[in-house]
Amino acid sequence: MASKPGILTDWPWTWLGSFKYVVLAPWVIHSTYSYMVKDKSERDFSQFVIFPFLLSRMLHNQIWISLSRYRTAKGNNRIVDKNIEFEQVDRERNWDDQIIFNGILFYVGQKYITQAHHMPWWRTDGVILTILLHAGPVEFLYYWLHRALHHHFLYSRYHSHHHSSIVTEPITSVIHPFGEHIAYFMLFAIPLLTTLWTGTASLLSFAGYITYIDFMNNMGHCNFEHIPKWLFSIFPPLKYLMYTPSYHSLHHTQFRTNYSLFMPFYDYIYGTMDKSSDALYESSLLRKEEAPDVVHLTHLTTPESIYHLRLGFAYLASEPHKSKWYLWLMWPVTFWSMMVTWIYGRTFIVERNIFKHLKLQTWAVPKYSIQYYMQWQRESINNLIEDAILEAEEKGVKVLSLGLLNQEEGLNRNGELFLRRQPQLKVKLVDGSSLAVAIVLNSIPKGTTQVVLRGNLTKVAYSIALALCKGGIQVFTLHENEYKKLKEKLSCDAGNNLVLSKHNLSKTWLVGDGLREDEQLKASKGTVFIPFSQFPPKKMRKDCLYNNTPAMLAPKHLENVDSCENWLPRRVMSAWRIAGILHGIEEWNVHECGNMMFDIEKIWQASLEHGFRPLTVSAEKAN
C-alpha cells in the first residue's frame, strides 16, 4: 500500500479474494460458446483466443519468477544483496490482477471496435508501425509519466507502493495501484488502437507486443544480470535501446535516476542516467556462484509440493503447506513433473539465507516421500544424497543437515551409510536428532509425571524414552512389541519407569509416524499430542491440541526468509534444519548421524543463546 493511498488504489474486485477470476467468467464462457456453436464462416478466432492468451501470460510470468528465484539463490550474477521478506510476498501476491484487467479490456475492445473483429494472423506494416509507435510516443510519454509519479504528491499516493520493493523480483514490475495501471494501459494501447484504426492490426502483432512488454518488464526486474556483454559489443547502439536488470535496479535503490521504460535513450537525453550503471553491470556479470557454509538437504513431499517450493508459487510457498482444491486443476503438470523426477532428477538449490556470518542454502532432492518407502527406489535415492554430499564437500561446505531424508531409517541408517562410503569427509553430516529430542523434552508441560509414547520407534523415540525414564517420568506404551524393544535399550533402574498399559493414560502423548486414527480416539479430552516425527500426525480430535513437529521460532537476524518450511508457520524452522546451523555457528567439528547423538542439553542451550525460541501449546487451552 502507498504511504498515502489515493483514489483508485484498490482493484475493483479485491473484495472477491481468491474468487476474483469470476469477473472474467462471463466473457470466457460467451466467447467459447460462440466459437463452438457458430458456423465456421461466422466464428471469430480473435475473440476466442483472448482467454488462452491470458493463460499464456500467467505461465510466462511464473517461469520468470521461478527462474529468478533459482538464479538469485545460486548467487551468480546477483545484483543486490538485500533481502526479501514475507511482507513483500504478501504485497506482490496480486500480480495477476493486471492480467484480469487487461483481459476485460481486450474482451470489451474486441466486442465494440469493429476493426478488432476477424483480425488476420499477420500484417507486416502493422508490426513495423507498432515498433515505431512504441519507440517514439510510448517510451517518451512513459518517461515523463514516470518522472511525474516520482513527484512527492503522486509518489506518496501511488508509486511508493511499487518502490516498497527495494530488491525486485520479476513480478514486482506489475505491482502498482489500480489507477496507475489505468495510466499504463492507456500508454500501451497507443500502438494497439492505432493499428486497429489504420486497418493494419493482426493477432501476432497484438500478442507479440503484449508479450514483449511482459518479457522486458520481467527481465528488467530480475535481481541477477543475464544480458551478455558480447551483445553490446556486437551492436553498441543497443545500450540506448534496451535496458538491463542492473540498470533498472539502480532506479529502485537510488530512486531519482534511470526512469526509462525499456529504452535508456531518454535517460541519456534528459540527463537522468545513473553514472554507476555501467560499473554495476560489469560487476554483476563477474559475480560468481555463492559457496554456502551450511546446506540443508530436503526433498519433495506430496505431488503438489512442487507448487509450495520457494521456486514454485510464491504465495503458496509463503504459507504453511496445505492442500488446495484448485491445485487439482494442475494435475497434468503435476503428473508430468512426477514422471520426470521418477525417471531422472538431480538435486537443486531451493533458497538461500544468512545467519550472522553463515551463508545458508537449502537443496532439494527430487524424490517424493512415498518413494522413500519403496525398496526399488532406495539405491537411486541414496546415490542422489551421496552426490549432494560430495558436491557440498567440493564446494567447501562445513555442515550438511539431512533434513527429511531420514524419515525411513532403514534407507541409509541415519546417514551412517555415507560415512562408511566416504570415511574422509570434511563436511559434517548432521541429522538433527539431538535437537529434536531436546525440543520434545522441553515441550512436555511442567509437573508431568506420565506420558504416552506412540509411533514408530526411531532413533529420536529411543532417546526420548531413555531421557524421560532416567528423569523419573513414567513412559506408557500401548503395544507389547514396542515395550520389549524399549526395555532392551534401558537400564534396570530406568526400565522401572516403562509401563505397558492401555488404561488410565496420561494427557500428554508423544507421537511419531505410525500413530493410528483409532489410537487417537483412546486419548482423553484435553490431551496434548507432541510429535517427535518429521511429519505431523493427522488431526482427528477437535477436543485435543496438536503441537507442531519439533521446531523453533527463528530469530530476526536470520535473513531472507520469505517462505515456510513445509507445514510449519512463518519464520519457524524444523529441529533438523536448525541443528545444522548450530553445528556451523558453534563450529562443532563432529558428525551427528547413524547411532551418534550430540549432547542434548548442550544443543538446547546453544539454540536459545543464538535466538531460537521454543513453540509450545498450553494444555490448559484444550480443556
mmCIF file of N, CA, C and O in Angstrom, residues 129-145 184-192 209 212-213 260-263 266:
data_model
loop_
_atom_site.group_PDB
_atom_site.id
_atom_site.type_symbol
_atom_site.label_atom_id
_atom_site.label_comp_id
_atom_site.label_asym_id
_atom_site.label_seq_id
_atom_site.Cartn_x
_atom_site.Cartn_y
_atom_site.Cartn_z
ATOM 1 N N LEU A 129 4.656 -0.529 -37.684
ATOM 2 C CA LEU A 129 4.014 0.624 -37.054
ATOM 3 C C LEU A 129 4.007 0.478 -35.530
ATOM 4 O O LEU A 129 4.242 1.455 -34.801
ATOM 5 N N THR A 130 3.763 -0.726 -35.041
ATOM 6 C CA THR A 130 3.774 -0.976 -33.592
ATOM 7 C C THR A 130 5.154 -0.674 -33.004
ATOM 8 O O THR A 130 5.266 -0.030 -31.947
ATOM 9 N N ILE A 131 6.203 -1.129 -33.689
ATOM 10 C CA ILE A 131 7.573 -0.896 -33.210
ATOM 11 C C ILE A 131 7.878 0.603 -33.161
ATOM 12 O O ILE A 131 8.420 1.112 -32.170
ATOM 13 N N LEU A 132 7.514 1.325 -34.220
ATOM 14 C CA LEU A 132 7.811 2.760 -34.284
ATOM 15 C C LEU A 132 7.023 3.536 -33.215
ATOM 16 O O LEU A 132 7.557 4.448 -32.573
ATOM 17 N N LEU A 133 5.767 3.173 -33.030
ATOM 18 C CA LEU A 133 4.950 3.873 -32.033
ATOM 19 C C LEU A 133 5.428 3.595 -30.616
ATOM 20 O O LEU A 133 5.346 4.460 -29.739
ATOM 21 N N HIS A 134 5.939 2.380 -30.369
ATOM 22 C CA HIS A 134 6.463 2.094 -29.031
ATOM 23 C C HIS A 134 7.753 2.877 -28.783
ATOM 24 O O HIS A 134 7.916 3.494 -27.714
ATOM 25 N N ALA A 135 8.671 2.850 -29.740
ATOM 26 C CA ALA A 135 9.963 3.523 -29.554
ATOM 27 C C ALA A 135 9.801 5.031 -29.442
ATOM 28 O O ALA A 135 10.597 5.698 -28.767
ATOM 29 N N GLY A 136 8.751 5.569 -30.069
ATOM 30 C CA GLY A 136 8.551 7.014 -30.024
ATOM 31 C C GLY A 136 7.591 7.448 -28.932
ATOM 32 O O GLY A 136 8.001 7.649 -27.773
ATOM 33 N N PRO A 137 6.293 7.563 -29.231
ATOM 34 C CA PRO A 137 5.334 8.099 -28.252
ATOM 35 C C PRO A 137 5.280 7.323 -26.932
ATOM 36 O O PRO A 137 5.272 7.917 -25.855
ATOM 37 N N VAL A 138 5.256 5.998 -26.979
ATOM 38 C CA VAL A 138 5.087 5.229 -25.744
ATOM 39 C C VAL A 138 6.263 5.423 -24.799
ATOM 40 O O VAL A 138 6.084 5.752 -23.618
ATOM 41 N N GLU A 139 7.480 5.230 -25.292
ATOM 42 C CA GLU A 139 8.661 5.368 -24.438
ATOM 43 C C GLU A 139 8.811 6.816 -23.943
ATOM 44 O O GLU A 139 9.135 7.049 -22.776
ATOM 45 N N PHE A 140 8.556 7.775 -24.830
ATOM 46 C CA PHE A 140 8.677 9.185 -24.460
ATOM 47 C C PHE A 140 7.655 9.566 -23.389
ATOM 48 O O PHE A 140 8.001 10.166 -22.361
ATOM 49 N N LEU A 141 6.397 9.217 -23.609
ATOM 50 C CA LEU A 141 5.345 9.572 -22.643
ATOM 51 C C LEU A 141 5.530 8.827 -21.316
ATOM 52 O O LEU A 141 5.265 9.383 -20.241
ATOM 53 N N TYR A 142 5.984 7.571 -21.393
ATOM 54 C CA TYR A 142 6.211 6.831 -20.155
ATOM 55 C C TYR A 142 7.296 7.508 -19.322
ATOM 56 O O TYR A 142 7.169 7.601 -18.091
ATOM 57 N N TYR A 143 8.357 7.932 -19.978
ATOM 58 C CA TYR A 143 9.461 8.576 -19.247
ATOM 59 C C TYR A 143 8.942 9.753 -18.422
ATOM 60 O O TYR A 143 9.248 9.872 -17.223
ATOM 61 N N TRP A 144 8.138 10.606 -19.033
ATOM 62 C CA TRP A 144 7.656 11.792 -18.317
ATOM 63 C C TRP A 144 6.550 11.448 -17.316
ATOM 64 O O TRP A 144 6.440 12.080 -16.250
ATOM 65 N N LEU A 145 5.753 10.441 -17.627
ATOM 66 C CA LEU A 145 4.778 9.973 -16.635
ATOM 67 C C LEU A 145 5.515 9.422 -15.410
ATOM 68 O O LEU A 145 5.135 9.705 -14.265
ATOM 69 N N TYR A 184 -0.935 3.249 -17.373
ATOM 70 C CA TYR A 184 -0.012 2.444 -18.179
ATOM 71 C C TYR A 184 -0.728 1.816 -19.370
ATOM 72 O O TYR A 184 -0.185 1.769 -20.487
ATOM 73 N N PHE A 185 -1.939 1.325 -19.152
ATOM 74 C CA PHE A 185 -2.651 0.699 -20.263
ATOM 75 C C PHE A 185 -2.975 1.716 -21.351
ATOM 76 O O PHE A 185 -2.935 1.388 -22.546
ATOM 77 N N MET A 186 -3.286 2.934 -20.946
ATOM 78 C CA MET A 186 -3.556 3.971 -21.942
ATOM 79 C C MET A 186 -2.329 4.209 -22.821
ATOM 80 O O MET A 186 -2.454 4.434 -24.033
ATOM 81 N N LEU A 187 -1.135 4.131 -22.211
ATOM 82 C CA LEU A 187 0.095 4.296 -22.994
ATOM 83 C C LEU A 187 0.298 3.128 -23.954
ATOM 84 O O LEU A 187 0.535 3.307 -25.153
ATOM 85 N N PHE A 188 0.197 1.898 -23.408
ATOM 86 C CA PHE A 188 0.453 0.725 -24.235
ATOM 87 C C PHE A 188 -0.645 0.491 -25.272
ATOM 88 O O PHE A 188 -0.450 -0.255 -26.238
ATOM 89 N N ALA A 189 -1.781 1.136 -25.074
ATOM 90 C CA ALA A 189 -2.871 0.998 -26.051
ATOM 91 C C ALA A 189 -2.631 1.840 -27.296
ATOM 92 O O ALA A 189 -3.308 1.634 -28.317
ATOM 93 N N ILE A 190 -1.686 2.775 -27.244
ATOM 94 C CA ILE A 190 -1.434 3.649 -28.403
ATOM 95 C C ILE A 190 -1.111 2.837 -29.652
ATOM 96 O O ILE A 190 -1.752 3.020 -30.702
ATOM 97 N N PRO A 191 -0.116 1.921 -29.625
ATOM 98 C CA PRO A 191 0.157 1.124 -30.828
ATOM 99 C C PRO A 191 -1.011 0.199 -31.182
ATOM 100 O O PRO A 191 -1.303 -0.011 -32.377
ATOM 101 N N LEU A 192 -1.681 -0.361 -30.171
ATOM 102 C CA LEU A 192 -2.769 -1.306 -30.442
ATOM 103 C C LEU A 192 -3.942 -0.624 -31.138
ATOM 104 O O LEU A 192 -4.444 -1.103 -32.168
ATOM 105 N N TYR A 209 3.327 -7.784 -29.128
ATOM 106 C CA TYR A 209 3.605 -6.548 -28.400
ATOM 107 C C TYR A 209 3.378 -6.729 -26.895
ATOM 108 O O TYR A 209 4.203 -6.325 -26.083
ATOM 109 N N TYR A 212 6.099 -8.864 -25.549
ATOM 110 C CA TYR A 212 7.334 -8.072 -25.438
ATOM 111 C C TYR A 212 7.324 -7.234 -24.156
ATOM 112 O O TYR A 212 8.331 -7.179 -23.432
ATOM 113 N N ILE A 213 6.201 -6.611 -23.866
ATOM 114 C CA ILE A 213 6.102 -5.803 -22.637
ATOM 115 C C ILE A 213 6.301 -6.676 -21.406
ATOM 116 O O ILE A 213 7.041 -6.326 -20.484
ATOM 117 N N SER A 260 13.658 5.504 -17.510
ATOM 118 C CA SER A 260 13.137 4.996 -18.783
ATOM 119 C C SER A 260 12.358 3.705 -18.616
ATOM 120 O O SER A 260 12.553 2.950 -17.652
ATOM 121 N N LEU A 261 11.491 3.443 -19.593
ATOM 122 C CA LEU A 261 10.724 2.204 -19.604
ATOM 123 C C LEU A 261 11.664 1.047 -19.958
ATOM 124 O O LEU A 261 12.191 0.389 -19.067
ATOM 125 N N PHE A 262 11.889 0.810 -21.240
ATOM 126 C CA PHE A 262 12.806 -0.252 -21.670
ATOM 127 C C PHE A 262 14.009 0.301 -22.426
ATOM 128 O O PHE A 262 14.983 -0.414 -22.632
ATOM 129 N N MET A 263 13.924 1.566 -22.857
ATOM 130 C CA MET A 263 14.975 2.153 -23.695
ATOM 131 C C MET A 263 15.674 3.290 -22.942
ATOM 132 O O MET A 263 15.087 4.367 -22.759
ATOM 133 N N TYR A 266 16.134 7.835 -23.420
ATOM 134 C CA TYR A 266 15.567 9.065 -22.870
ATOM 135 C C TYR A 266 16.277 9.513 -21.590
ATOM 136 O O TYR A 266 16.314 10.706 -21.288
#
